[in-house]
């Protein structure tokens, strides 16, 4: 009843909330994406997206379809692997950004390991810039990392877009940021993308700032923010528990958007096959990456 191709297209739109970005991710025309969504909506007899010229949002039925689509595609992949006689094996070095420490990424990895027990999966959690450097040096095979939100992001060199979101300022509830005093910042060290974006935005605004905390650990930075030491730039869909967006009255500058992409290394053979399989699993479950555990 539900075509796997249409379900993959549905998930791509649901995760990016953009027909254009979904088309770039899938490597097809935007008209093809619209056609797949229309046919899936015809099959269900329900609208899955509420859309106009400016925005795309899931309907209540669209939210329900997320779980069904993932389950159908996972069953389809398992059947194809079983009857195709393909069993993935080998060593796969996967790197994930610090941003995903508190998301449901572990559930995706657990499912992958259960379905491919002969793949030795090694996980590295680091800053996105560090992961990209290790990938370029051949020390990782696949990474899930941040990149600046500008640009199309459809080519393999730029990675496959999993989802895109806006960056916002967050801090402890009740924290006051005085307009006439330097902004207390909680930052990742270089080459952190959110660090660079925060400093660039403040500099462009001509706003004074000071560093209140620096750590490569997301947990440490969140602890500092909860203690009221300062504010931090963070992805809107990944705001940690106990922290809230900084009110607009603080006058902090806009930070723009950030994309989360999958980038692959250049190794071939069994490693490439395992990397492709994990990439597809992450893309299928991408909406879970900005939903807390």
CSV table of C-alpha atoms in Angstrom, one decimal:
chain,number,residue,atom,x,y,z
A,1,UNK,CA,0.0,0.0,0.0
A,2,UNK,CA,2.8,2.4,0.9
A,3,UNK,CA,5.7,2.6,-1.6
A,4,UNK,CA,9.2,2.7,0.1
A,5,UNK,CA,10.3,5.5,-2.3
A,6,UNK,CA,7.4,7.7,-1.3
A,7,UNK,CA,8.0,7.0,2.4
A,8,UNK,CA,11.7,8.0,2.1
A,9,UNK,CA,10.6,11.2,0.4
A,10,UNK,CA,8.1,11.8,3.2
A,11,UNK,CA,10.7,11.4,5.9
A,12,UNK,CA,13.1,13.7,4.0
A,13,UNK,CA,10.4,16.5,3.9
A,14,UNK,CA,9.4,15.8,7.6
A,15,UNK,CA,13.0,16.1,8.8
A,16,UNK,CA,14.0,19.2,6.8
A,17,UNK,CA,10.5,20.8,6.7
A,18,UNK,CA,11.4,21.9,3.2
A,19,UNK,CA,10.5,20.4,-0.2
A,20,UNK,CA,13.6,22.1,-1.7
A,21,UNK,CA,16.0,20.7,0.9
A,22,UNK,CA,14.3,17.2,0.6
A,23,UNK,CA,14.9,17.3,-3.1
A,24,UNK,CA,18.5,18.2,-2.7
A,25,UNK,CA,19.0,15.4,-0.1
A,26,UNK,CA,17.4,12.8,-2.3
A,27,UNK,CA,19.0,14.1,-5.6
A,28,UNK,CA,15.7,14.5,-7.4
A,29,UNK,CA,13.6,17.4,-8.6
A,30,UNK,CA,11.3,19.3,-6.3
A,31,UNK,CA,8.4,18.3,-8.5
A,32,UNK,CA,9.2,14.7,-7.9
A,33,UNK,CA,9.1,15.3,-4.1
A,34,UNK,CA,5.7,17.0,-4.4
A,35,UNK,CA,4.5,14.1,-6.5
A,36,UNK,CA,5.6,11.5,-4.0
A,37,UNK,CA,4.0,13.3,-1.1
A,38,UNK,CA,0.8,13.8,-3.1
A,39,UNK,CA,0.6,10.1,-3.9
A,40,UNK,CA,1.3,9.1,-0.3
A,41,UNK,CA,-1.4,11.5,0.9
A,42,UNK,CA,-3.8,9.9,-1.6
A,43,UNK,CA,-2.9,6.4,-0.3
A,44,UNK,CA,-3.6,7.4,3.3
A,45,UNK,CA,-6.6,9.6,2.5
A,46,UNK,CA,-5.2,12.2,4.9
A,47,UNK,CA,-3.1,15.4,4.5
A,48,UNK,CA,0.3,14.8,6.0
A,49,UNK,CA,1.7,18.3,5.7
A,50,UNK,CA,0.2,21.7,6.3
A,51,UNK,CA,2.1,24.0,3.8
A,52,UNK,CA,1.9,27.4,2.2
A,53,UNK,CA,4.4,29.5,0.3
A,54,UNK,CA,6.5,30.2,3.5
A,55,UNK,CA,6.4,27.1,5.7
A,56,UNK,CA,5.9,23.3,5.9
A,57,UNK,CA,4.6,21.6,9.0
A,58,UNK,CA,3.5,18.1,9.8
A,59,UNK,CA,-0.2,17.5,10.5
A,60,UNK,CA,-1.3,15.3,13.3
A,61,UNK,CA,-1.6,12.4,10.8
A,62,UNK,CA,1.9,13.3,9.5
A,63,UNK,CA,3.3,13.0,13.0
A,64,UNK,CA,1.7,9.5,13.2
A,65,UNK,CA,3.1,8.5,9.8
A,66,UNK,CA,6.6,9.2,11.0
A,67,UNK,CA,6.7,6.0,13.2
A,68,UNK,CA,4.9,3.9,10.6
A,69,UNK,CA,7.3,5.1,7.8
A,70,UNK,CA,10.4,4.2,9.8
A,71,UNK,CA,9.0,0.8,10.7
A,72,UNK,CA,8.0,0.0,7.1
A,73,UNK,CA,11.4,1.0,5.7
A,74,UNK,CA,13.3,-0.9,8.4
A,75,UNK,CA,11.3,-4.0,7.6
A,76,UNK,CA,11.9,-3.5,3.9
A,77,UNK,CA,15.6,-3.1,4.4
A,78,UNK,CA,15.8,-6.2,6.6
A,79,UNK,CA,13.9,-8.3,4.1
A,80,UNK,CA,16.1,-7.1,1.2
A,81,UNK,CA,19.3,-7.9,3.2
A,82,UNK,CA,17.9,-11.4,4.2
A,83,UNK,CA,16.8,-12.5,0.7
A,84,UNK,CA,19.6,-10.7,-1.0
A,85,UNK,CA,22.1,-12.7,1.0
A,86,UNK,CA,24.1,-9.6,2.0
A,87,UNK,CA,25.6,-9.5,5.5
A,88,UNK,CA,27.5,-6.4,6.3
A,89,UNK,CA,30.8,-6.9,8.1
A,90,UNK,CA,34.0,-5.1,8.9
A,91,UNK,CA,35.0,-2.1,11.0
A,92,UNK,CA,33.1,1.2,10.8
A,93,UNK,CA,34.5,4.3,12.5
A,94,UNK,CA,31.6,6.7,13.1
A,95,UNK,CA,31.8,10.2,14.5
A,96,UNK,CA,28.9,12.2,16.0
A,97,UNK,CA,28.8,15.8,17.1
A,98,UNK,CA,28.5,16.7,20.8
A,99,UNK,CA,25.0,18.0,20.0
A,100,UNK,CA,23.6,14.5,19.8
A,101,UNK,CA,24.7,13.3,23.3
A,102,UNK,CA,21.3,13.9,24.8
A,103,UNK,CA,19.2,12.8,21.7
A,104,UNK,CA,17.9,9.4,20.6
A,105,UNK,CA,20.9,8.7,18.4
A,106,UNK,CA,21.8,5.8,20.7
A,107,UNK,CA,18.5,4.1,19.8
A,108,UNK,CA,19.4,4.3,16.1
A,109,UNK,CA,22.9,2.9,16.7
A,110,UNK,CA,21.5,0.1,18.8
A,111,UNK,CA,19.1,-0.9,16.1
A,112,UNK,CA,21.9,-0.8,13.5
A,113,UNK,CA,24.1,-3.0,15.6
A,114,UNK,CA,21.2,-5.5,16.2
A,115,UNK,CA,20.6,-5.7,12.4
A,116,UNK,CA,24.3,-5.8,11.5
A,117,UNK,CA,26.0,-7.8,14.3
A,118,UNK,CA,29.1,-8.5,12.2
A,119,UNK,CA,29.9,-4.7,11.8
A,120,UNK,CA,32.4,-3.5,14.5
A,121,UNK,CA,31.0,0.0,15.1
A,122,UNK,CA,33.4,2.5,16.8
A,123,UNK,CA,31.9,5.8,18.0
A,124,UNK,CA,33.7,9.1,18.4
A,125,UNK,CA,32.0,12.1,20.0
A,126,UNK,CA,33.6,15.4,19.3
A,127,UNK,CA,33.2,18.9,18.0
A,128,UNK,CA,32.0,19.1,14.4
A,129,UNK,CA,35.1,20.8,13.2
A,130,UNK,CA,37.3,18.2,14.8
A,131,UNK,CA,35.2,15.4,13.3
A,132,UNK,CA,35.6,16.9,9.8
A,133,UNK,CA,39.4,17.1,10.3
A,134,UNK,CA,39.5,13.5,11.3
A,135,UNK,CA,37.4,12.4,8.4
A,136,UNK,CA,39.6,14.3,6.0
A,137,UNK,CA,42.7,12.6,7.5
A,138,UNK,CA,41.1,9.2,7.0
A,139,UNK,CA,40.6,8.5,10.7
A,140,UNK,CA,36.8,8.3,10.5
A,141,UNK,CA,34.6,6.7,7.9
A,142,UNK,CA,31.3,8.5,8.5
A,143,UNK,CA,30.4,11.6,10.5
A,144,UNK,CA,27.2,13.3,11.6
A,145,UNK,CA,28.2,16.9,12.1
A,146,UNK,CA,27.1,20.5,12.0
A,147,UNK,CA,27.7,22.9,9.2
A,148,UNK,CA,26.7,26.4,8.6
A,149,UNK,CA,23.1,26.8,7.4
A,150,UNK,CA,23.9,28.8,4.3
A,151,UNK,CA,23.9,27.2,0.8
A,152,UNK,CA,22.1,24.4,-0.8
A,153,UNK,CA,23.9,21.4,0.7
A,154,UNK,CA,22.8,18.9,-2.0
A,155,UNK,CA,26.2,17.6,-3.2
A,156,UNK,CA,28.1,14.8,-1.7
A,157,UNK,CA,31.1,17.0,-0.9
A,158,UNK,CA,28.8,19.1,1.3
A,159,UNK,CA,27.2,16.1,2.9
A,160,UNK,CA,23.7,14.8,3.0
A,161,UNK,CA,21.4,17.1,5.0
A,162,UNK,CA,19.7,15.2,7.8
A,163,UNK,CA,17.9,18.3,9.2
A,164,UNK,CA,18.2,22.0,9.5
A,165,UNK,CA,17.3,24.3,12.4
A,166,UNK,CA,18.0,27.8,13.7
A,167,UNK,CA,20.5,28.7,16.3
A,168,UNK,CA,19.3,30.7,19.3
A,169,UNK,CA,20.7,32.1,22.6
A,170,UNK,CA,19.8,30.0,25.7
A,171,UNK,CA,20.4,30.4,29.4
A,172,UNK,CA,19.0,29.6,32.8
A,173,UNK,CA,15.5,30.8,33.5
A,174,UNK,CA,15.5,34.2,35.1
A,175,UNK,CA,19.0,35.0,33.8
A,176,UNK,CA,19.3,38.7,33.0
A,177,UNK,CA,21.6,39.9,30.2
A,178,UNK,CA,22.1,43.7,30.6
A,179,UNK,CA,22.3,45.6,27.4
A,180,UNK,CA,25.0,47.9,28.7
A,181,UNK,CA,27.3,45.2,30.0
A,182,UNK,CA,29.5,42.6,28.2
A,183,UNK,CA,27.6,39.5,27.3
A,184,UNK,CA,28.8,36.5,29.4
A,185,UNK,CA,29.5,33.7,27.0
A,186,UNK,CA,29.6,29.9,27.5
A,187,UNK,CA,31.6,28.6,24.5
A,188,UNK,CA,33.0,25.5,22.9
A,189,UNK,CA,36.7,25.9,22.0
A,190,UNK,CA,37.8,26.4,18.4
A,191,UNK,CA,36.9,25.1,15.9
A,192,UNK,CA,33.4,25.1,17.3
A,193,UNK,CA,30.8,26.3,14.8
A,194,UNK,CA,28.5,27.7,17.3
A,195,UNK,CA,31.4,29.5,18.9
A,196,UNK,CA,32.4,31.1,15.6
A,197,UNK,CA,28.8,32.1,14.9
A,198,UNK,CA,28.2,33.7,18.3
A,199,UNK,CA,31.4,35.8,18.2
A,200,UNK,CA,30.8,36.9,14.6
A,201,UNK,CA,27.2,37.9,15.4
A,202,UNK,CA,28.2,39.9,18.5
A,203,UNK,CA,31.1,41.6,16.6
A,204,UNK,CA,28.8,42.6,13.7
A,205,UNK,CA,26.4,44.1,16.3
A,206,UNK,CA,29.2,45.9,18.0
A,207,UNK,CA,28.3,44.2,21.3
A,208,UNK,CA,30.9,43.7,24.0
A,209,UNK,CA,31.3,40.2,25.4
A,210,UNK,CA,33.4,38.2,27.9
A,211,UNK,CA,34.1,34.5,28.2
A,212,UNK,CA,32.4,33.0,31.3
A,213,UNK,CA,33.1,29.3,30.5
A,214,UNK,CA,34.9,27.3,27.8
A,215,UNK,CA,34.7,23.5,27.5
A,216,UNK,CA,34.7,20.9,24.7
A,217,UNK,CA,32.0,19.0,26.8
A,218,UNK,CA,28.4,19.8,26.1
A,219,UNK,CA,27.5,18.5,29.6
A,220,UNK,CA,30.0,21.0,31.2
A,221,UNK,CA,28.7,23.9,29.2
A,222,UNK,CA,25.1,23.0,30.0
A,223,UNK,CA,26.0,22.8,33.7
A,224,UNK,CA,27.6,26.3,33.6
A,225,UNK,CA,24.5,27.7,31.8
A,226,UNK,CA,22.2,26.1,34.4
A,227,UNK,CA,24.3,27.7,37.1
A,228,UNK,CA,23.6,31.1,35.6
A,229,UNK,CA,27.2,31.8,34.5
A,230,UNK,CA,26.2,33.1,31.0
A,231,UNK,CA,24.4,32.4,27.7
A,232,UNK,CA,25.3,30.0,24.9
A,233,UNK,CA,24.4,29.6,21.3
A,234,UNK,CA,22.5,26.4,20.7
A,235,UNK,CA,20.3,24.6,18.2
A,236,UNK,CA,16.6,25.5,18.8
A,237,UNK,CA,15.5,21.8,18.6
A,238,UNK,CA,18.1,20.6,21.0
A,239,UNK,CA,17.7,22.9,24.0
A,240,UNK,CA,18.8,20.9,27.1
A,241,UNK,CA,16.4,20.5,30.0
A,242,UNK,CA,16.6,23.3,32.5
A,243,UNK,CA,17.6,25.9,29.9
A,244,UNK,CA,15.3,28.3,28.0
A,245,UNK,CA,15.7,30.8,25.1
A,246,UNK,CA,17.0,34.2,26.1
A,247,UNK,CA,14.2,36.8,25.9
A,248,UNK,CA,14.3,39.2,22.9
A,249,UNK,CA,14.6,42.2,25.3
A,250,UNK,CA,18.2,41.2,25.9
A,251,UNK,CA,18.9,42.5,22.4
A,252,UNK,CA,21.2,39.7,21.4
A,253,UNK,CA,21.8,39.3,17.6
A,254,UNK,CA,20.2,36.7,15.4
A,255,UNK,CA,22.4,33.7,14.8
A,256,UNK,CA,20.9,32.3,11.6
A,257,UNK,CA,20.6,28.6,10.8
A,258,UNK,CA,22.7,25.5,11.1
A,259,UNK,CA,22.5,22.2,9.2
A,260,UNK,CA,23.3,18.7,10.4
A,261,UNK,CA,24.8,16.6,7.7
A,262,UNK,CA,26.3,13.1,7.0
A,263,UNK,CA,29.7,13.1,5.5
A,264,UNK,CA,31.5,10.0,4.2
A,265,UNK,CA,35.1,9.1,4.0
A,266,UNK,CA,36.9,7.6,0.9
A,267,UNK,CA,37.4,4.0,2.0
A,268,UNK,CA,35.7,1.5,-0.3
A,269,UNK,CA,34.6,-2.2,0.0
A,270,UNK,CA,32.9,-3.5,3.1
A,271,UNK,CA,33.5,-0.2,5.0
A,272,UNK,CA,31.7,1.8,2.4
A,273,UNK,CA,28.8,-0.6,2.4
A,274,UNK,CA,28.5,-0.4,6.2
A,275,UNK,CA,28.8,3.4,6.1
A,276,UNK,CA,26.0,3.6,3.5
A,277,UNK,CA,23.8,1.4,5.6
A,278,UNK,CA,24.3,3.4,8.8
A,279,UNK,CA,23.8,6.7,6.8
A,280,UNK,CA,20.4,5.4,5.6
A,281,UNK,CA,19.4,4.3,9.1
A,282,UNK,CA,20.2,7.8,10.4
A,283,UNK,CA,18.4,9.5,7.6
A,284,UNK,CA,15.3,7.3,8.2
A,285,UNK,CA,15.3,8.2,11.9
A,286,UNK,CA,16.5,11.8,11.5
A,287,UNK,CA,13.4,13.3,13.1
A,288,UNK,CA,14.3,11.5,16.4
A,289,UNK,CA,17.6,13.4,16.6
A,290,UNK,CA,15.9,16.6,17.6
A,291,UNK,CA,13.5,14.9,20.1
A,292,UNK,CA,14.9,14.4,23.6
A,293,UNK,CA,15.2,10.9,25.1
